[in-house]
Amino acid sequence: MLKGAILVLSGPSGAGKSTIISASSDEIGEYYFSISTTTREPRVGEQNGVDYFFVSKASFEEDIKAGNFLEYAQVHGNYYGTSLKPVKKALEEGKLVIFDIDVQGHRLVRAKMNDITTSVFITPPTLKSLETRLRARCTDDESIILNRITNAKSEIQALGEYDFTIINDTVEKASKAFSLVAKVARLKQSSTDEADFIHQWLGKK
Ligand code: ADP
Ligand code: 5GP
């Protein structure tokens, strides 16, 4: 049985998702961060098995065929996906599982595991500030940055699908808000748990 809870974190590339997860990690307590698999090239400083599992397109497509993904999507021309096995294990152990996935992934997770999912959309205050941060990160070519900005304009339209929005103005404020959301997410129980609880509460055998 899945005793844990899921926290989905989405937002345009460059919104500050990784920055906020690391800045809040002490506050959140124990959690399992779902490491995605991707066909995109690693950025300078990114490590295989830490930031992502970097694989070839052929290998990713084999995993799709084998049904190994809880969800996957094409983002910015590359595949990104969440492997089912480690997530299921962490949920069975009662952990809070954090996903950094795009808006398509969020819809798929909602469709499969709505009753244990909480979601938050993170964005810089304006499109202009997103652009500045993407350039300041110095990890992507100009064409990649332009592609991410184009995507951001459509991703922001999905903001209303999320339980919470965090405006990443300062890292400090955004991390505080994220820690609170993570605490709330932990309180979400699966409907199976609720049914069991009601059964016991009524004193039924
Ligand atoms: P994401 O994981 O959403 O793609 P990152 O965490 O890599 O985004 O952040 C993108 C860039 O913006 C990084 O260079 C990061 O240091 C910077 N950044 C993050 N939050 C802020 C903030 N509140 N103010 C200014 N720069 C920020
Ligand atoms: P980046 O290339 O900047 O690391 O990520 C690009 C986008 O892909 C981000 O919006 C990020 O949230 C999303 N992403 C990362 N991993 C996954 C995943 O496993 N599934 C889905 N659907 N999106 C992902």
XYZ file of N, CA and C and ligand atoms in Angstrom:
666
model
N 0.833 -1.204 0.000
C 0.000 0.000 0.000
C 0.875 1.266 0.000
N 0.384 2.318 -0.662
C 1.157 3.552 -0.737
C 0.820 4.454 0.448
N 1.754 4.515 1.410
C 1.461 5.275 2.630
C 2.003 6.700 2.572
N 2.863 6.973 1.586
C 3.518 8.273 1.514
C 2.676 9.323 0.807
N 3.337 10.417 0.466
C 2.648 11.504 -0.236
C 3.567 12.069 -1.309
N 2.929 12.710 -2.297
C 3.694 13.259 -3.423
C 3.599 14.782 -3.420
N 4.741 15.427 -3.664
C 4.743 16.876 -3.859
C 5.331 17.161 -5.240
N 4.484 17.687 -6.125
C 4.949 18.030 -7.482
C 5.335 19.502 -7.515
N 6.531 19.727 -8.032
C 7.052 21.085 -8.165
C 7.256 21.330 -9.658
N 6.544 22.339 -10.193
C 6.724 22.677 -11.605
C 7.014 24.167 -11.728
N 7.371 24.556 -12.930
C 7.657 25.964 -13.198
C 8.632 26.023 -14.341
N 8.704 27.147 -15.034
C 9.597 27.235 -16.181
C 11.044 26.916 -15.807
N 11.778 26.424 -16.773
C 13.198 26.198 -16.558
C 13.824 27.553 -16.192
N 14.573 27.593 -15.106
C 15.173 28.850 -14.642
C 14.338 29.538 -13.579
N 13.209 28.927 -13.191
C 12.323 29.529 -12.176
C 12.966 29.515 -10.784
N 13.895 28.577 -10.580
C 14.553 28.463 -9.284
C 14.156 27.202 -8.524
N 13.645 26.201 -9.237
C 13.161 24.978 -8.568
C 14.297 24.278 -7.812
N 15.421 24.041 -8.495
C 16.538 23.342 -7.834
C 17.065 24.183 -6.675
N 17.182 25.492 -6.893
C 17.707 26.385 -5.846
C 16.826 26.288 -4.601
N 15.512 26.297 -4.810
C 14.586 26.307 -3.668
C 14.557 24.963 -2.954
N 14.624 23.870 -3.700
C 14.663 22.553 -3.040
C 15.910 22.476 -2.162
N 17.072 22.884 -2.695
C 18.266 22.750 -1.830
C 18.233 23.723 -0.668
N 17.687 24.933 -0.891
C 17.646 25.900 0.225
C 16.676 25.460 1.321
N 15.667 24.640 0.971
C 14.670 24.246 1.989
C 14.941 22.870 2.574
N 15.945 22.148 2.058
C 16.039 20.720 2.397
C 16.162 20.456 3.902
N 16.828 21.332 4.647
C 16.935 21.100 6.103
C 15.589 21.269 6.795
N 14.831 22.243 6.343
C 13.518 22.559 6.932
C 12.475 21.472 6.676
N 12.558 20.857 5.493
C 11.513 19.919 5.074
C 11.532 18.613 5.865
N 12.699 18.233 6.352
C 12.818 16.936 7.017
C 13.060 15.862 5.978
N 12.831 14.597 6.346
C 13.173 13.507 5.433
C 12.246 13.478 4.215
N 12.838 13.378 3.062
C 12.036 13.236 1.846
C 12.852 12.469 0.812
N 12.158 12.000 -0.228
C 12.855 11.318 -1.319
C 12.680 12.162 -2.568
N 13.804 12.615 -3.160
C 13.713 13.399 -4.388
C 13.778 12.444 -5.578
N 12.747 12.492 -6.409
C 12.707 11.588 -7.557
C 13.671 12.087 -8.638
N 14.713 11.303 -8.896
C 15.692 11.684 -9.925
C 15.147 11.238 -11.279
N 14.909 12.202 -12.145
C 14.330 11.888 -13.456
C 15.375 11.331 -14.412
N 14.875 10.708 -15.461
C 15.733 10.236 -16.553
C 15.511 11.171 -17.731
N 16.581 11.543 -18.415
C 16.420 12.446 -19.556
C 17.377 12.109 -20.698
N 16.964 12.542 -21.901
C 17.848 12.380 -23.061
C 18.601 13.681 -23.350
N 18.396 14.721 -22.521
C 19.152 15.955 -22.800
C 20.600 15.814 -22.329
N 21.468 16.656 -22.905
C 22.891 16.625 -22.538
C 23.063 17.172 -21.114
N 23.991 16.617 -20.320
C 24.230 17.194 -18.990
C 24.799 18.618 -19.105
N 24.391 19.488 -18.167
C 24.993 20.828 -18.121
C 26.304 20.734 -17.350
N 27.134 21.752 -17.485
C 28.389 21.774 -16.737
C 28.050 21.653 -15.245
N 28.705 20.724 -14.563
C 28.486 20.568 -13.119
C 27.413 19.539 -12.778
N 26.599 19.140 -13.747
C 25.563 18.144 -13.450
C 26.167 16.743 -13.428
N 25.655 15.924 -12.498
C 26.207 14.567 -12.355
C 25.148 13.518 -12.652
N 25.583 12.489 -13.371
C 24.692 11.375 -13.663
C 24.319 10.668 -12.353
N 23.021 10.431 -12.161
C 22.580 9.754 -10.947
C 22.342 10.707 -9.784
N 22.699 11.975 -9.951
C 22.451 12.969 -8.898
C 21.390 13.954 -9.390
N 21.708 14.615 -10.521
C 20.755 15.588 -11.075
C 19.725 14.867 -11.949
N 20.207 13.992 -12.776
C 19.365 13.186 -13.668
C 20.093 11.876 -13.936
N 19.366 10.915 -14.524
C 20.010 9.786 -15.184
C 20.032 10.178 -16.654
N 21.216 10.394 -17.195
C 21.341 10.823 -18.592
C 21.454 9.583 -19.479
N 20.497 9.421 -20.395
C 20.490 8.217 -21.244
C 20.297 8.592 -22.710
N 20.502 7.608 -23.583
C 20.283 7.842 -25.017
C 18.786 7.747 -25.316
N 18.428 8.262 -26.503
C 17.021 8.220 -26.923
C 16.546 6.756 -27.037
N 17.433 5.897 -27.570
C 17.058 4.485 -27.761
C 16.759 3.823 -26.413
N 17.606 4.104 -25.439
C 17.423 3.492 -24.123
C 16.128 4.007 -23.473
N 15.868 5.329 -23.645
C 14.636 5.899 -23.074
C 13.410 5.221 -23.704
N 13.467 5.066 -25.030
C 12.307 4.484 -25.729
C 12.091 3.014 -25.347
N 13.186 2.312 -25.012
C 13.038 0.931 -24.520
C 12.302 0.914 -23.176
N 12.672 1.880 -22.314
C 12.003 1.974 -21.005
C 10.527 2.315 -21.159
N 10.202 3.138 -22.159
C 8.777 3.455 -22.398
C 8.040 2.159 -22.739
N 8.637 1.403 -23.676
C 7.995 0.152 -24.129
C 7.817 -0.827 -22.973
N 8.809 -0.869 -22.085
C 8.762 -1.814 -20.955
C 7.817 -1.340 -19.844
N 7.259 -0.137 -19.999
C 6.316 0.385 -18.983
C 7.023 0.802 -17.703
N 8.291 1.251 -17.822
C 9.065 1.582 -16.621
C 8.801 2.984 -16.062
N 8.028 3.801 -16.810
C 7.815 5.177 -16.336
C 6.436 5.379 -15.711
N 6.436 6.090 -14.594
C 5.176 6.532 -13.998
C 4.566 7.588 -14.916
N 5.430 8.449 -15.446
C 5.027 9.466 -16.420
C 6.256 9.849 -17.210
N 6.042 10.315 -18.433
C 7.145 10.900 -19.199
C 6.565 11.905 -20.175
N 7.420 12.817 -20.643
C 6.949 13.837 -21.587
C 8.127 14.307 -22.419
N 7.803 14.958 -23.541
C 8.856 15.612 -24.319
C 8.826 17.083 -23.934
N 9.970 17.580 -23.469
C 10.084 18.987 -23.072
C 11.294 19.556 -23.799
N 11.130 20.719 -24.416
C 12.227 21.370 -25.148
C 12.912 20.390 -26.105
N 12.154 19.492 -26.712
C 12.739 18.584 -27.704
C 13.460 17.375 -27.147
N 13.434 17.185 -25.828
C 14.059 15.994 -25.227
C 13.032 15.227 -24.396
N 13.324 13.942 -24.181
C 12.468 13.152 -23.293
C 12.886 13.385 -21.836
N 11.877 13.434 -20.953
C 12.107 13.466 -19.505
C 11.098 12.496 -18.899
N 11.510 11.681 -17.932
C 10.549 10.754 -17.341
C 10.880 10.389 -15.907
N 9.836 9.946 -15.193
C 9.963 9.512 -13.797
C 9.855 8.000 -13.749
N 10.886 7.336 -13.236
C 10.842 5.871 -13.135
C 9.897 5.450 -12.028
N 9.101 4.460 -12.330
C 8.046 4.021 -11.416
C 8.595 3.335 -10.151
N 9.577 2.433 -10.341
C 10.024 1.547 -9.239
C 10.469 2.295 -7.973
N 11.472 3.205 -8.073
C 11.947 3.854 -6.843
C 10.871 4.709 -6.174
N 9.988 5.300 -6.990
C 8.925 6.139 -6.427
C 7.946 5.272 -5.638
N 7.602 4.127 -6.210
C 6.659 3.224 -5.542
C 7.240 2.748 -4.201
N 8.542 2.421 -4.240
C 9.203 1.939 -3.021
C 9.160 3.029 -1.930
N 9.518 4.262 -2.318
C 9.539 5.364 -1.341
C 8.137 5.620 -0.792
N 7.127 5.516 -1.645
C 5.744 5.741 -1.178
C 5.303 4.624 -0.241
N 5.719 3.390 -0.554
C 5.377 2.268 0.326
C 6.025 2.434 1.703
N 7.207 3.082 1.703
C 7.909 3.325 2.980
C 7.351 4.544 3.718
N 6.329 5.171 3.146
C 5.666 6.308 3.811
C 6.377 7.631 3.639
N 7.267 7.718 2.637
C 8.053 8.960 2.473
C 7.305 10.033 1.687
N 7.751 11.268 1.881
C 7.295 12.361 1.027
C 8.184 12.317 -0.220
N 7.559 12.200 -1.386
C 8.332 12.112 -2.635
C 8.177 13.424 -3.405
N 9.298 14.069 -3.685
C 9.246 15.351 -4.400
C 9.626 15.148 -5.864
N 8.751 15.640 -6.760
C 9.013 15.569 -8.200
C 9.263 16.972 -8.736
N 10.315 17.160 -9.501
C 10.512 18.395 -10.280
C 10.173 18.011 -11.718
N 8.916 18.233 -12.104
C 8.464 17.807 -13.437
C 7.661 18.919 -14.107
N 7.452 18.805 -15.416
C 6.764 19.881 -16.134
C 5.237 19.751 -16.020
N 4.525 20.669 -16.675
C 3.061 20.702 -16.516
C 2.387 19.442 -17.092
N 2.958 18.854 -18.131
C 2.383 17.613 -18.688
C 2.522 16.482 -17.678
N 3.698 16.411 -17.050
C 3.959 15.376 -16.043
C 3.005 15.524 -14.862
N 2.777 16.772 -14.455
C 1.859 17.026 -13.339
C 0.467 16.481 -13.656
N 0.012 16.706 -14.889
C -1.334 16.208 -15.268
C -1.379 14.678 -15.187
N -0.303 14.029 -15.614
C -0.284 12.560 -15.605
C -0.252 12.013 -14.175
N 0.527 12.671 -13.304
C 0.598 12.225 -11.904
C -0.761 12.424 -11.238
N -1.404 13.565 -11.521
C -2.755 13.824 -10.981
C -3.720 12.720 -11.417
N -3.622 12.341 -12.695
C -4.552 11.337 -13.225
C -4.363 9.993 -12.516
N -3.100 9.695 -12.121
C -2.822 8.382 -11.524
C -2.877 8.382 -10.005
N -2.454 9.480 -9.366
C -2.283 9.461 -7.908
C -2.801 10.730 -7.253
N -3.936 11.187 -7.723
C -4.495 12.466 -7.259
C -4.651 12.536 -5.741
N -5.103 11.422 -5.140
C -5.450 11.499 -3.715
C -4.263 11.688 -2.778
N -3.043 11.456 -3.267
C -1.884 11.672 -2.374
C -0.991 12.801 -2.901
N -1.498 13.570 -3.883
C -0.654 14.588 -4.531
C -0.999 16.014 -4.124
N 0.055 16.777 -3.834
C -0.046 18.224 -3.628
C 0.883 18.839 -4.671
N 0.497 20.015 -5.192
C 1.345 20.569 -6.244
C 1.593 22.053 -6.047
N 2.749 22.479 -6.517
C 3.118 23.891 -6.405
C 3.815 24.350 -7.683
N 3.405 25.524 -8.145
C 4.003 26.105 -9.350
C 4.914 27.244 -8.904
N 6.169 27.177 -9.339
C 7.134 28.211 -8.950
C 7.486 29.076 -10.148
N 7.471 30.372 -9.959
C 7.840 31.255 -11.062
C 8.552 32.511 -10.554
N 9.481 33.031 -11.338
C 10.031 34.349 -10.988
C 8.908 35.386 -11.138
N 9.090 36.594 -10.582
C 8.004 37.580 -10.601
C 7.529 37.967 -12.007
N 8.425 37.968 -12.979
C 8.049 38.377 -14.347
C 8.822 37.546 -15.383
N 8.328 37.586 -16.619
C 9.023 36.919 -17.730
C 10.430 37.505 -17.896
N 10.504 38.831 -17.738
C 11.786 39.532 -17.872
C 12.801 38.982 -16.855
N 12.344 38.778 -15.583
C 13.294 38.285 -14.571
C 13.690 36.836 -14.853
N 12.770 36.073 -15.456
C 13.121 34.693 -15.835
C 14.256 34.733 -16.861
N 14.106 35.603 -17.840
C 15.104 35.739 -18.903
C 16.475 36.101 -18.314
N 16.472 37.065 -17.386
C 17.725 37.495 -16.751
C 18.377 36.320 -16.022
N 17.545 35.530 -15.310
C 18.110 34.413 -14.529
C 18.641 33.299 -15.433
N 17.927 33.048 -16.523
C 18.403 32.004 -17.446
C 19.763 32.395 -18.014
N 19.927 33.681 -18.338
C 21.217 34.129 -18.891
C 22.301 34.118 -17.817
N 21.918 34.529 -16.576
C 22.905 34.592 -15.488
C 23.394 33.191 -15.105
N 22.552 32.172 -15.339
C 22.956 30.807 -14.969
C 24.114 30.319 -15.829
N 24.220 30.907 -17.048
C 25.353 30.605 -17.948
C 25.509 29.122 -18.250
N 24.414 28.381 -18.338
C 24.574 26.947 -18.600
C 24.065 26.560 -19.985
N 23.367 27.464 -20.661
C 22.747 27.094 -21.927
C 23.114 28.063 -23.048
N 23.113 27.539 -24.279
C 23.341 28.392 -25.454
C 22.145 29.320 -25.637
N 22.370 30.394 -26.409
C 21.309 31.372 -26.656
C 20.055 30.710 -27.261
N 20.252 29.776 -28.217
C 19.076 29.171 -28.866
C 18.258 28.357 -27.844
N 18.962 27.698 -26.920
C 18.277 26.909 -25.878
C 17.514 27.859 -24.942
N 18.143 28.979 -24.610
C 17.490 29.956 -23.718
C 16.212 30.473 -24.382
N 16.297 30.813 -25.672
C 15.119 31.347 -26.378
C 13.989 30.310 -26.411
N 14.372 29.041 -26.616
C 13.405 27.950 -26.621
C 12.715 27.823 -25.255
N 13.484 27.977 -24.176
C 12.935 27.868 -22.817
C 11.998 29.032 -22.510
N 12.335 30.222 -23.045
C 11.473 31.387 -22.824
C 10.142 31.201 -23.564
N 10.208 30.681 -24.784
C 8.977 30.415 -25.543
C 8.098 29.425 -24.777
N 8.722 28.353 -24.258
C 7.974 27.351 -23.496
C 7.356 27.935 -22.232
N 8.125 28.843 -21.588
C 7.653 29.434 -20.327
C 6.337 30.173 -20.543
N 6.195 30.811 -21.712
C 4.973 31.585 -21.985
C 3.743 30.679 -22.028
N 3.908 29.434 -22.464
C 2.733 28.551 -22.433
C 2.617 27.833 -21.082
N 3.775 27.516 -20.446
C 3.707 26.820 -19.144
C 2.978 27.660 -18.089
N 3.183 28.990 -18.132
C 2.571 29.866 -17.112
C 1.037 29.789 -17.174
N 0.507 29.425 -18.336
C -0.960 29.325 -18.502
C -1.541 28.202 -17.639
N -0.693 27.250 -17.222
C -1.178 26.096 -16.440
C -1.173 26.364 -14.933
N -0.784 27.555 -14.554
C -0.636 27.913 -13.128
C -1.886 27.575 -12.290
N -3.056 27.784 -12.871
C -4.315 27.540 -12.150
C -4.575 26.071 -11.839
N -3.816 25.159 -12.455
C -4.026 23.720 -12.210
C -3.365 23.263 -10.907
N -2.577 24.158 -10.297
C -1.774 23.779 -9.120
C -2.447 24.209 -7.818
N -2.136 23.487 -6.729
C -2.696 23.845 -5.423
C -2.148 25.177 -4.934
N -0.843 25.418 -5.188
C -0.198 26.637 -4.692
C 0.688 27.248 -5.779
N 0.863 28.576 -5.661
C 1.843 29.261 -6.521
C 2.858 29.919 -5.592
N 4.128 29.783 -5.923
C 5.156 30.513 -5.167
C 5.880 31.437 -6.132
N 5.885 32.730 -5.794
C 6.630 33.701 -6.605
C 8.051 33.737 -6.044
N 8.991 33.299 -6.833
C 10.379 33.271 -6.366
C 11.023 34.648 -6.553
N 10.712 35.511 -5.573
C 11.260 36.858 -5.597
C 12.646 36.791 -4.934
N 12.655 36.472 -3.632
C 13.947 36.174 -3.001
C 13.947 34.687 -2.632
N 15.143 34.091 -2.659
C 15.269 32.656 -2.339
C 14.768 32.404 -0.918
N 15.064 33.327 -0.025
C 14.693 33.146 1.376
C 13.169 33.019 1.536
N 12.435 33.982 0.950
C 10.969 33.962 1.095
C 10.365 32.744 0.390
N 10.863 32.477 -0.817
C 10.306 31.359 -1.600
C 10.575 30.027 -0.896
N 11.744 29.880 -0.273
C 12.071 28.619 0.414
C 11.196 28.427 1.634
N 10.912 29.524 2.332
C 10.028 29.428 3.505
C 8.654 28.941 3.073
N 8.137 29.532 1.997
C 6.813 29.139 1.494
C 6.841 27.674 1.056
N 7.924 27.271 0.403
C 8.021 25.887 -0.076
C 8.058 24.898 1.094
N 8.766 25.242 2.157
C 8.828 24.360 3.330
C 7.438 24.163 3.918
N 6.650 25.246 3.948
C 5.286 25.142 4.470
C 4.444 24.206 3.608
N 4.555 24.382 2.290
C 3.788 23.536 1.363
C 4.192 22.070 1.552
N 5.495 21.818 1.751
C 5.972 20.441 1.934
C 5.366 19.829 3.194
N 5.245 20.660 4.230
C 4.653 20.145 5.486
C 3.189 19.793 5.274
N 2.491 20.646 4.543
C 1.072 20.381 4.245
C 0.940 19.109 3.391
N 1.843 18.972 2.419
C 1.795 17.814 1.511
C 1.889 16.504 2.276
N 2.717 16.486 3.313
C 2.882 15.278 4.138
C 1.586 14.834 4.789
N 0.708 15.816 5.048
C -0.538 15.488 5.757
C -1.562 14.812 4.859
N -1.293 14.824 3.551
C -2.278 14.239 2.635
C -2.196 12.709 2.670
N -3.303 12.084 3.007
C -3.332 10.623 3.114
C -4.027 10.047 1.896
N -3.696 8.831 1.549
C -4.405 8.225 0.430
C -5.825 7.872 0.870
N -6.732 7.779 -0.100
C -8.126 7.505 0.256
C -8.271 6.116 0.880
N -7.327 5.204 0.573
C -7.361 3.867 1.185
C -7.159 4.012 2.694
N -6.198 4.904 3.057
C -5.964 5.130 4.485
C -7.225 5.652 5.155
N -7.890 6.587 4.468
C -9.100 7.182 5.047
C -10.164 6.105 5.266
N -10.327 5.243 4.248
C -11.341 4.190 4.358
C -11.024 3.277 5.542
N -9.723 2.917 5.683
C -9.308 2.060 6.806
C -9.611 2.739 8.134
N -9.278 4.053 8.169
C -9.465 4.802 9.410
C -10.940 4.821 9.802
N -11.808 5.119 8.833
C -13.249 5.197 9.121
C -13.758 3.828 9.609
N -13.269 2.781 8.954
C -13.653 1.422 9.327
C -13.306 1.159 10.792
N -12.062 1.520 11.156
C -11.610 1.301 12.548
C -12.364 2.204 13.508
N -12.579 3.460 13.079
C -13.233 4.455 13.932
C -14.635 3.980 14.315
N -15.290 3.311 13.359
C -16.634 2.809 13.599
C -16.628 1.540 14.453
N -15.403 1.045 14.728
C -15.271 -0.145 15.559
C -15.619 -1.419 14.826
N -15.571 -1.361 13.484
C -15.912 -2.565 12.712
C -14.722 -3.506 12.652
N -15.017 -4.807 12.542
C -13.916 -5.787 12.479
C -13.624 -6.137 11.028
P 15.350 25.609 -12.263
O 15.798 24.472 -11.381
O 13.921 25.992 -12.029
O 15.651 25.416 -13.724
P 17.556 27.093 -10.985
O 17.363 26.712 -9.538
O 18.661 26.447 -11.739
O 16.163 26.923 -11.799
O 17.688 28.696 -11.016
C 17.985 29.391 -12.234
C 19.013 30.499 -11.946
O 18.390 31.537 -11.195
C 20.205 30.022 -11.134
O 21.387 30.648 -11.624
C 19.878 30.484 -9.699
O 21.051 30.715 -8.941
C 19.101 31.774 -9.956
N 18.070 32.081 -8.947
C 17.225 31.218 -8.329
N 16.401 31.882 -7.480
C 16.740 33.198 -7.575
C 16.253 34.418 -6.932
N 15.259 34.400 -6.056
N 16.838 35.585 -7.277
C 17.844 35.618 -8.190
N 18.360 34.533 -8.822
C 17.808 33.342 -8.526
P 15.788 21.137 -17.302
O 16.268 20.721 -18.666
O 15.798 22.645 -17.125
O 16.469 20.399 -16.180
O 14.249 20.690 -17.210
C 13.358 21.109 -18.203
C 11.931 20.828 -17.778
O 11.702 19.414 -17.690
C 11.545 21.414 -16.409
O 10.266 22.016 -16.558
C 11.468 20.208 -15.513
O 10.527 20.388 -14.464
C 10.977 19.153 -16.494
N 11.263 17.773 -16.071
C 12.361 17.296 -15.426
N 12.237 15.996 -15.171
C 11.023 15.620 -15.638
C 10.291 14.377 -15.641
O 10.736 13.330 -15.159
N 9.073 14.383 -16.236
C 8.520 15.515 -16.777
N 7.292 15.419 -17.307
N 9.167 16.701 -16.797
C 10.397 16.756 -16.226
